[in-house]
CSV table of C-alpha atoms in Angstrom, one decimal:
chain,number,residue,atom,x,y,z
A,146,UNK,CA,35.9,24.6,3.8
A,147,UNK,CA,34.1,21.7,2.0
A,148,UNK,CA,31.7,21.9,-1.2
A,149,UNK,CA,29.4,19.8,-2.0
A,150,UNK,CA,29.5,18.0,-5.7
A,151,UNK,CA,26.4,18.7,-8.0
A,152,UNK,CA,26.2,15.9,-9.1
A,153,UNK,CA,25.9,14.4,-5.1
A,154,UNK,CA,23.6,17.3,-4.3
A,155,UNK,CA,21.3,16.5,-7.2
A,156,UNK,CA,21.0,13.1,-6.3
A,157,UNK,CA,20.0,13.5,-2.4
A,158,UNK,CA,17.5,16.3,-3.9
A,159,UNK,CA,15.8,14.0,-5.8
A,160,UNK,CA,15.9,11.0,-3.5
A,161,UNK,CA,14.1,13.6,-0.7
A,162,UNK,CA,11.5,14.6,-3.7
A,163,UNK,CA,11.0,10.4,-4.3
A,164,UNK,CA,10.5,10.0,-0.5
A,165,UNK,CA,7.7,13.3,-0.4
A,166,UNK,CA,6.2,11.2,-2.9
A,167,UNK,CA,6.0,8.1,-1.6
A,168,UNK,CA,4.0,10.0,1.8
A,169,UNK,CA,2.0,11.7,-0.6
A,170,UNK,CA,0.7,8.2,-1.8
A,171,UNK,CA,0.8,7.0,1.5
A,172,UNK,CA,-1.3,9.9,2.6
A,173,UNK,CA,-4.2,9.4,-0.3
A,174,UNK,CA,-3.9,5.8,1.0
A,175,UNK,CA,-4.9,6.3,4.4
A,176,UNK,CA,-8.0,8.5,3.2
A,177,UNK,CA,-10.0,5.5,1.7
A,178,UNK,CA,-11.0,3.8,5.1
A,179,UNK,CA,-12.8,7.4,5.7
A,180,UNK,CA,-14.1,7.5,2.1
A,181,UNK,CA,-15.1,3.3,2.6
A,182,UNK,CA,-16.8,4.5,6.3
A,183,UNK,CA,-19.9,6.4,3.8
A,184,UNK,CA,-20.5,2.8,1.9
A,185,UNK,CA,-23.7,1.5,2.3
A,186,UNK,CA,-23.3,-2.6,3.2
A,187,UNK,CA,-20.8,-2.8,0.2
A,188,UNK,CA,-18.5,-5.6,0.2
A,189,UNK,CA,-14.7,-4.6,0.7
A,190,UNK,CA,-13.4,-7.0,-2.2
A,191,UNK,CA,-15.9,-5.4,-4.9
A,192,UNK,CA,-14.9,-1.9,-3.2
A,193,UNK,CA,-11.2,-3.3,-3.9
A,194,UNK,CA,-11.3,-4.9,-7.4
A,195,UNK,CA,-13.1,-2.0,-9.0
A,196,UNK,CA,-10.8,1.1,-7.2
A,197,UNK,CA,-7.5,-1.1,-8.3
A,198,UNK,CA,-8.6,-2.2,-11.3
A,199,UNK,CA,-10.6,1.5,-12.7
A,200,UNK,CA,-7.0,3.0,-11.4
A,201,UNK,CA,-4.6,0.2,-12.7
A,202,UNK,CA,-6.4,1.1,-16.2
A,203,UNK,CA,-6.4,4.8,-16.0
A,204,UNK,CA,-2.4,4.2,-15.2
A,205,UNK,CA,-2.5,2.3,-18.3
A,206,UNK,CA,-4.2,4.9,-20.3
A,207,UNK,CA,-2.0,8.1,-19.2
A,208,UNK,CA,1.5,6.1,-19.7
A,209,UNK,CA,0.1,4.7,-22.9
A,210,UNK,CA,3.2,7.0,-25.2
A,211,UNK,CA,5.9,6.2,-22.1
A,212,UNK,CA,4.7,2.4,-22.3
A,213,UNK,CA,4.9,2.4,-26.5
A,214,UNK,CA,8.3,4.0,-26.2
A,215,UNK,CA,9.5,1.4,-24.0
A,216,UNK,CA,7.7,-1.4,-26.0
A,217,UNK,CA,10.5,-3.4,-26.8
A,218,UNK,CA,11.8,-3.1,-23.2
A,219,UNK,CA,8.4,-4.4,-21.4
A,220,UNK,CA,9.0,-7.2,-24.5
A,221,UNK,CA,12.1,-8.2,-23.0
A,222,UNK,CA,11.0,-8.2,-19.4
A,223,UNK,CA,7.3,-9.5,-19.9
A,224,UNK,CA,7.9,-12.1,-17.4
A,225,UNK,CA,9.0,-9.4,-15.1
A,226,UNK,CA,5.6,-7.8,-16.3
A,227,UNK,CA,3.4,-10.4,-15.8
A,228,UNK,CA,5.1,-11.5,-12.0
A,229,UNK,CA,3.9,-8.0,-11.1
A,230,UNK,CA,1.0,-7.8,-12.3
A,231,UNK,CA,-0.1,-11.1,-11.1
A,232,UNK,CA,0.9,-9.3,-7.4
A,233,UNK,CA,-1.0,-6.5,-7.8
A,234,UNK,CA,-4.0,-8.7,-8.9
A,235,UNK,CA,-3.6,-10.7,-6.0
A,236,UNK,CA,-2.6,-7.8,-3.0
A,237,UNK,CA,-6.0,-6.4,-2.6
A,238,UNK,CA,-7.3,-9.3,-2.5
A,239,UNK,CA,-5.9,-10.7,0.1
A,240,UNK,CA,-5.5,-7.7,2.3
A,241,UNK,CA,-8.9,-7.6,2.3
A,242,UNK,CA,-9.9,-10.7,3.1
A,243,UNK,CA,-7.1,-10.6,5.4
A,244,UNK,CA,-9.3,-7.5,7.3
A,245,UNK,CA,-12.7,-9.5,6.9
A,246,UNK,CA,-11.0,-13.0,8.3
A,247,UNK,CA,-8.9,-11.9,10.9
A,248,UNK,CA,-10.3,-8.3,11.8
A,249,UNK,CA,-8.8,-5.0,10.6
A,250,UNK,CA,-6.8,-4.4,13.6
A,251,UNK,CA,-4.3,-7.9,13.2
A,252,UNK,CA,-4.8,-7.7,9.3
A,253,UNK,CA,-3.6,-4.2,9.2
A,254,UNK,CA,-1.1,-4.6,11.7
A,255,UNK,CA,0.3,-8.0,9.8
A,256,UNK,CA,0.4,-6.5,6.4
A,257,UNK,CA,2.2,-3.1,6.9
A,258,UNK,CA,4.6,-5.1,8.8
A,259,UNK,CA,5.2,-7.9,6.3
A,260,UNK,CA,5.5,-5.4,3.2
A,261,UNK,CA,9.0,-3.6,4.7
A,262,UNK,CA,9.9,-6.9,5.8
A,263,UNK,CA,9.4,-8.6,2.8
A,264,UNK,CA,11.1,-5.8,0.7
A,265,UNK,CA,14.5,-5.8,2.6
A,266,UNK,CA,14.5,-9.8,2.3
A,267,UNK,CA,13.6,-9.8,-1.5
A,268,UNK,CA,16.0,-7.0,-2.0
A,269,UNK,CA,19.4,-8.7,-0.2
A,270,UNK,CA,18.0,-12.2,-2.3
A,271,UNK,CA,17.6,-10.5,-6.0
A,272,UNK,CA,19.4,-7.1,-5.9
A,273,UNK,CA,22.4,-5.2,-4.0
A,274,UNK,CA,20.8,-3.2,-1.7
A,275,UNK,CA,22.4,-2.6,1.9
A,276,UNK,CA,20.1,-1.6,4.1
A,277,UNK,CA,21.4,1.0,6.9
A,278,UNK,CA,21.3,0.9,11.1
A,279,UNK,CA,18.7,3.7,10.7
A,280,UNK,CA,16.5,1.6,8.5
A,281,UNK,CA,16.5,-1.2,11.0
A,282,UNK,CA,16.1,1.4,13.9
A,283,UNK,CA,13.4,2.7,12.0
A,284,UNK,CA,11.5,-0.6,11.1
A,285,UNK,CA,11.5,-1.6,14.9
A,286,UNK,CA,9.8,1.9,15.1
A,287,UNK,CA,7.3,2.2,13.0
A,288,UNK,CA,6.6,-2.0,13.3
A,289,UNK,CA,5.9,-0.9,17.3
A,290,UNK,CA,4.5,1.9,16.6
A,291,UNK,CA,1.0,0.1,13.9
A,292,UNK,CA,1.1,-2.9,16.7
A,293,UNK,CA,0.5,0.0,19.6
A,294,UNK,CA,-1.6,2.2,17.2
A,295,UNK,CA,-4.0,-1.2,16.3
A,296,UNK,CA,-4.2,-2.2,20.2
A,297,UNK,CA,-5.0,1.2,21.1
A,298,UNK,CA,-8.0,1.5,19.1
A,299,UNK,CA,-8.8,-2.4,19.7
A,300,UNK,CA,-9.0,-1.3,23.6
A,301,UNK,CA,-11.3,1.5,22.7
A,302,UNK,CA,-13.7,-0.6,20.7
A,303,UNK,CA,-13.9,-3.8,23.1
A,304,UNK,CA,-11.7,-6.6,21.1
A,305,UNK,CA,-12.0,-4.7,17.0
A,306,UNK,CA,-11.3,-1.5,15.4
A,307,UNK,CA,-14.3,-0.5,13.8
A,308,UNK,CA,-14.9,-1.3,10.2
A,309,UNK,CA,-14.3,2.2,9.2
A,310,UNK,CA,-10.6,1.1,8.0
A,311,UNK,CA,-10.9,-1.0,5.8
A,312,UNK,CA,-14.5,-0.2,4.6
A,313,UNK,CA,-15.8,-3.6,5.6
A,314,UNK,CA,-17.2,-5.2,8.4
A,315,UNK,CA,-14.3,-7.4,11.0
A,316,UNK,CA,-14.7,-11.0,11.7
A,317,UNK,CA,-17.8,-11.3,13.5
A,318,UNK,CA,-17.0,-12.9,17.2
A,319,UNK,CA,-19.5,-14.2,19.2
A,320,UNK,CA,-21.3,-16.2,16.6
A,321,UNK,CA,-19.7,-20.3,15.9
A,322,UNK,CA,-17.3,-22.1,17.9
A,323,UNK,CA,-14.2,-20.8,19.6
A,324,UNK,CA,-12.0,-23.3,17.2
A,325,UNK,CA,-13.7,-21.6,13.8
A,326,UNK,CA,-12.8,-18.3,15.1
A,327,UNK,CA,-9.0,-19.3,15.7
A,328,UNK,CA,-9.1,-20.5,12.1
A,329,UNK,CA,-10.6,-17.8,10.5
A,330,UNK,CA,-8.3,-15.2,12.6
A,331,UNK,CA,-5.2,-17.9,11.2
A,332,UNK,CA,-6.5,-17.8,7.8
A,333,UNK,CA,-6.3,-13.9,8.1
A,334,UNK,CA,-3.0,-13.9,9.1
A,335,UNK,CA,-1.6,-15.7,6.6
A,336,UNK,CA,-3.4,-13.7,3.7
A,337,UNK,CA,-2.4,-10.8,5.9
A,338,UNK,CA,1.4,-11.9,5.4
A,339,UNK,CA,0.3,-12.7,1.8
A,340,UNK,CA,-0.5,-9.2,1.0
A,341,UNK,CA,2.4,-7.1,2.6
A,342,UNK,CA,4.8,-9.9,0.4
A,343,UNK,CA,3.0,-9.3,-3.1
A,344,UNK,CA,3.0,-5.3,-2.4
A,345,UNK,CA,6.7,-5.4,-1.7
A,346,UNK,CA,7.5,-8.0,-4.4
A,347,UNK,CA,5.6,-5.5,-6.8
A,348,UNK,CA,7.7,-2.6,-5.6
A,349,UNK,CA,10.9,-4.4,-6.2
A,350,UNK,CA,9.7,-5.4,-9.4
A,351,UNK,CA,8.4,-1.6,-11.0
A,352,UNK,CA,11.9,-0.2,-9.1
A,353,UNK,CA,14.0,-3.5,-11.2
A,354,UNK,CA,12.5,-2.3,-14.3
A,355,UNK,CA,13.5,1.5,-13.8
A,356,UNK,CA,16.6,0.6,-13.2
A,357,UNK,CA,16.7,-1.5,-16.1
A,358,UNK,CA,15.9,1.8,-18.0
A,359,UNK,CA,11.8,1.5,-18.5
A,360,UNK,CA,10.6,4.7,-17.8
A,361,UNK,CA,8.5,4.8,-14.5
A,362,UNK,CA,5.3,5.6,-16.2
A,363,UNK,CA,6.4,2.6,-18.5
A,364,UNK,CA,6.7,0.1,-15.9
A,365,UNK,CA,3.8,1.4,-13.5
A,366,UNK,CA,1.3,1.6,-16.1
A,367,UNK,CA,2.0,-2.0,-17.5
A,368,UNK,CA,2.2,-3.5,-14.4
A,369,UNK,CA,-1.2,-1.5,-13.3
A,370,UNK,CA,-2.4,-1.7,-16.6
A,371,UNK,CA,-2.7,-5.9,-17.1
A,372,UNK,CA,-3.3,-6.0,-13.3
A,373,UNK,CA,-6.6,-3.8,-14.0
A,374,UNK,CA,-8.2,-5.4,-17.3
A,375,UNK,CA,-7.5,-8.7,-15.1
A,376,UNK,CA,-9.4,-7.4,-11.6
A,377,UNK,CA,-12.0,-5.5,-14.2
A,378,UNK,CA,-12.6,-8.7,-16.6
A,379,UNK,CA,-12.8,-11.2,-14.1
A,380,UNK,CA,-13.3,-11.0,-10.5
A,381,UNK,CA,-14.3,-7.1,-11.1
A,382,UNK,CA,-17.5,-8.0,-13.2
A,383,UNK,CA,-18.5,-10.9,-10.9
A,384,UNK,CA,-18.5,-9.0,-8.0
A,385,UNK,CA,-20.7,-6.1,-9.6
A,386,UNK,CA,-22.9,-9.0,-10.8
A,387,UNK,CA,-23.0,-10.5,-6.8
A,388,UNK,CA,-22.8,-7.3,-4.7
A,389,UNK,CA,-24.7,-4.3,-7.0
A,390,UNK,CA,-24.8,-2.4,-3.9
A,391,UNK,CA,-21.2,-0.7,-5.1
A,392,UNK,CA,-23.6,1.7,-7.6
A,393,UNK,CA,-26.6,1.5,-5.4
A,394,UNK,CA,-26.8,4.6,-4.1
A,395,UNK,CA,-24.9,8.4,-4.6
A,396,UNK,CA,-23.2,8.2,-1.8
A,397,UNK,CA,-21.7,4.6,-2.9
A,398,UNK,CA,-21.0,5.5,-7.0
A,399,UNK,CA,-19.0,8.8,-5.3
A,400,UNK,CA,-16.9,6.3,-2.5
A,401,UNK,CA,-16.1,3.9,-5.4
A,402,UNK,CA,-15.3,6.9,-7.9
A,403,UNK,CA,-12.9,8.1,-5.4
A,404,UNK,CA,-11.5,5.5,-4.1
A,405,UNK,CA,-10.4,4.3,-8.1
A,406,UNK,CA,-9.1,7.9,-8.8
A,407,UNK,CA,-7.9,9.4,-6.4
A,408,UNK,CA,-5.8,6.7,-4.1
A,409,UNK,CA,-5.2,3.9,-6.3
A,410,UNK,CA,-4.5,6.2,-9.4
A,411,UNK,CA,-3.3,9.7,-8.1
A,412,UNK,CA,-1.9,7.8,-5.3
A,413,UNK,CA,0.4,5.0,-7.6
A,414,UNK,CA,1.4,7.7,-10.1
A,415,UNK,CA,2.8,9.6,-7.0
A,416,UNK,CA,4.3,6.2,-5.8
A,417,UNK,CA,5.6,5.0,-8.9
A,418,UNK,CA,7.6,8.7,-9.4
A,419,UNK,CA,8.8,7.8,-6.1
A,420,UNK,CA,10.1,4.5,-6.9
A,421,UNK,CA,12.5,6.4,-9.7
A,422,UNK,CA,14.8,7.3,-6.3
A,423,UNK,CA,13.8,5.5,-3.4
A,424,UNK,CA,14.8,1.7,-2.8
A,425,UNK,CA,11.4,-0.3,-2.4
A,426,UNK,CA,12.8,-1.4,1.6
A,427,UNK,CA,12.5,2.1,2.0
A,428,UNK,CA,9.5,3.0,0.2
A,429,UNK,CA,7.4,0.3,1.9
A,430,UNK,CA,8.5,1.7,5.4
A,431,UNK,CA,7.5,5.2,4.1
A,432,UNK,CA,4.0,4.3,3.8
A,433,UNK,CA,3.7,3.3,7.6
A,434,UNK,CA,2.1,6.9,7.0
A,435,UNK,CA,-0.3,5.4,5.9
A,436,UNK,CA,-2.6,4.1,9.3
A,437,UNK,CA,-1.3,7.3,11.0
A,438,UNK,CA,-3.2,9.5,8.6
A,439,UNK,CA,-6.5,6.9,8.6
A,440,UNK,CA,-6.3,7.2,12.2
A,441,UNK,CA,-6.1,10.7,12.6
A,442,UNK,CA,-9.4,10.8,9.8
A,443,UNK,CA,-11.1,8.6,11.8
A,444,UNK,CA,-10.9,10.7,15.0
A,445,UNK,CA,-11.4,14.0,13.4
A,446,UNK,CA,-14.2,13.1,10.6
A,447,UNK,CA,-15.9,9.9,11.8
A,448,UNK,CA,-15.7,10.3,15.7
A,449,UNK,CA,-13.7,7.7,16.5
A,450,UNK,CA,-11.5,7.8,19.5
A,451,UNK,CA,-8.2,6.3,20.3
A,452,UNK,CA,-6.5,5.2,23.4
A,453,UNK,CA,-3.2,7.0,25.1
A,454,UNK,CA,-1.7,3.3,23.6
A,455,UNK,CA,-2.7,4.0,20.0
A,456,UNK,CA,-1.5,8.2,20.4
A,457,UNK,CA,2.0,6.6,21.4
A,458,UNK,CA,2.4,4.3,18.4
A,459,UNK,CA,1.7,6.9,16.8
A,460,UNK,CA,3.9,9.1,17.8
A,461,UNK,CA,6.5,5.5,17.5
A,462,UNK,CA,5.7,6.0,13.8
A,463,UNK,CA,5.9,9.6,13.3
A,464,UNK,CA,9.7,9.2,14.5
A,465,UNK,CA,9.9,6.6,12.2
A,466,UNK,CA,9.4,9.0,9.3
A,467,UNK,CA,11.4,11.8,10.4
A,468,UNK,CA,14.3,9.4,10.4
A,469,UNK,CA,13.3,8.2,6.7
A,470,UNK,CA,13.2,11.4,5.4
A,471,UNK,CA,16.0,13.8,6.8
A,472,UNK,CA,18.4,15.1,4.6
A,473,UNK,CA,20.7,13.2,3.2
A,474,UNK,CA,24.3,14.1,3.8
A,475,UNK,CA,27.0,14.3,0.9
């Protein structure tokens, strides 16, 4: 007969609670191309500066004692502080414009599959990490799975997924020369690749900090926090200034409401607790979740239809979770 040790027990409990968190996030996540689909003509980078930057301050705001308790912490690794938020400034960014450039389809596809990618090679380089046959069988899963999942609904909608993702119209086609087309769709990849790098690299960098004994609040709220007076102060205000259309109407005050509070602060205080337990390689693949919930909103709520291509990624990516989150054995 064998027992298990609390102390083990405890441990796997709370690295299954981190992982439940981590698809909670990943879950508000893939409401917002839903929420984005009820904009009016609203351009995806002032959508994206104001919900990361209202969010990245409300984070701020809420950790505000955890962040003065760890004040001479986030002192010592301000540098650490300032890396990450300088990533989380520049992630939205350029996922977005990775979407607009290069269509949501490849600049989806190119980011979720950087970000995992990204945080296994960032983890082996700066931390000791060991990375497990089931997280490589599941990467080659879930990877297949988006790829499948993005050609699916590419098929459906004759050559883009419709702008309902990412809240933004896709690289228009038809209009210019073959050659500026190929450049733009370039240009998107490489932001694309851009994007899934600084969310992993910010990842790495909250997780380094917790385990360097800042409180998660701490280290997701100063991160967040400078990120957000930096999106809000700067390229926030110009693009209110540029694109009013983000307050123009009801329906586009309650998209950009939402979007700031619920995924990109509900969502990031959820990810953050996850953080405390799960590795950031694992955590990034955990929000593959992510398109297979925007997907399955925009079938059921805006009508859009997938092919039998897209239903078997995701079913690729589904099997890709299960084998993140089973029980851990003592």
């Amino acid at each position: 007969m064998t027992t298990t040790r609390p102390d083990i027990a405890g441990s796997a409990r709370s690295t299954d609670m981190g992982s439940l968190a981590v698809l909670f996030a990943a879950l508000l996540w893939g409401t917002t191309g839903t929420a984005a689909h009820f904009n009016q003509d609203v351009s995806p980078l002032a959508t994206g500066a104001f919900a990361m930057g209202v969010g990245g301050l409300l984070q701020a705001v809420i950790a505000r004692p955890n962040i003065m308790g760890c004040l001479g912490l986030l002192m010592a690794q301000k540098r650490w502080v300032l890396l990450g938020a300088m990533c989380v400034v520049i992630y939205p960014l350029a996922f977005y414009s990775s979407m607009h450039l290069a269509g949501v389809a490849i600049g989806t596809v190119i980011t979720i599959a950087t970000a995992p990618l990204a945080a296994a090679i960032l983890e082996r380089l700066f931390g000791h990490h060991r990375l497990t046959l089931s997280w490589y069988i599941s990467l080659a899963l879930g990877i297949a799975g988006v790829v499948m999942m993005a050609m699916g609904e590419t098929a459906t909608h004759g050559g883009d997924i419709a702008a309902v993702s990412a809240g933004g119209d896709p690289m228009a086609t038809g209009s210019g020369s073959v050659p500026d087309a190929d450049w733009q769709r370039l240009g998107g990849i490489v932001l694309g690749i851009i994007a899934g790098t600084t969310y992993a690299a910010y990842s790495l960098i909250a997780r380094r900090m917790m385990d360097h004994g800042t409180h998660a609040r701490a280290a997701m709220g100063s991160l967040f926090g400078v990120a957000g007076i930096a999106l809000i102060a700067g390229l926030g205000l110009s693009m209110l200034v540029a694109d009013p259309r983000l307050f123009a109407t009801p329906g586009n005050t309650s998209v950009a409401l939402y979007m700031a509070l619920v995924p990109m602060f509900l969502g990031y205080i959820a990810f953050g607790y996850g953080l405390k337990t799960v590795a950031a390689s694992k955590a990034t693949l955990l929000t593959l979740f992510e398109p297979l919930v925007a997907a399955l909103l925009a079938v059921t709520i805006v009508g859009e239809h997938i092919a039998p291509l897209g239903w078997l990624g995701m079913a690729l990516i589904a099997a890709c979770l299960v084998i993140q989150v089973k029980p851990a054995t003592a």
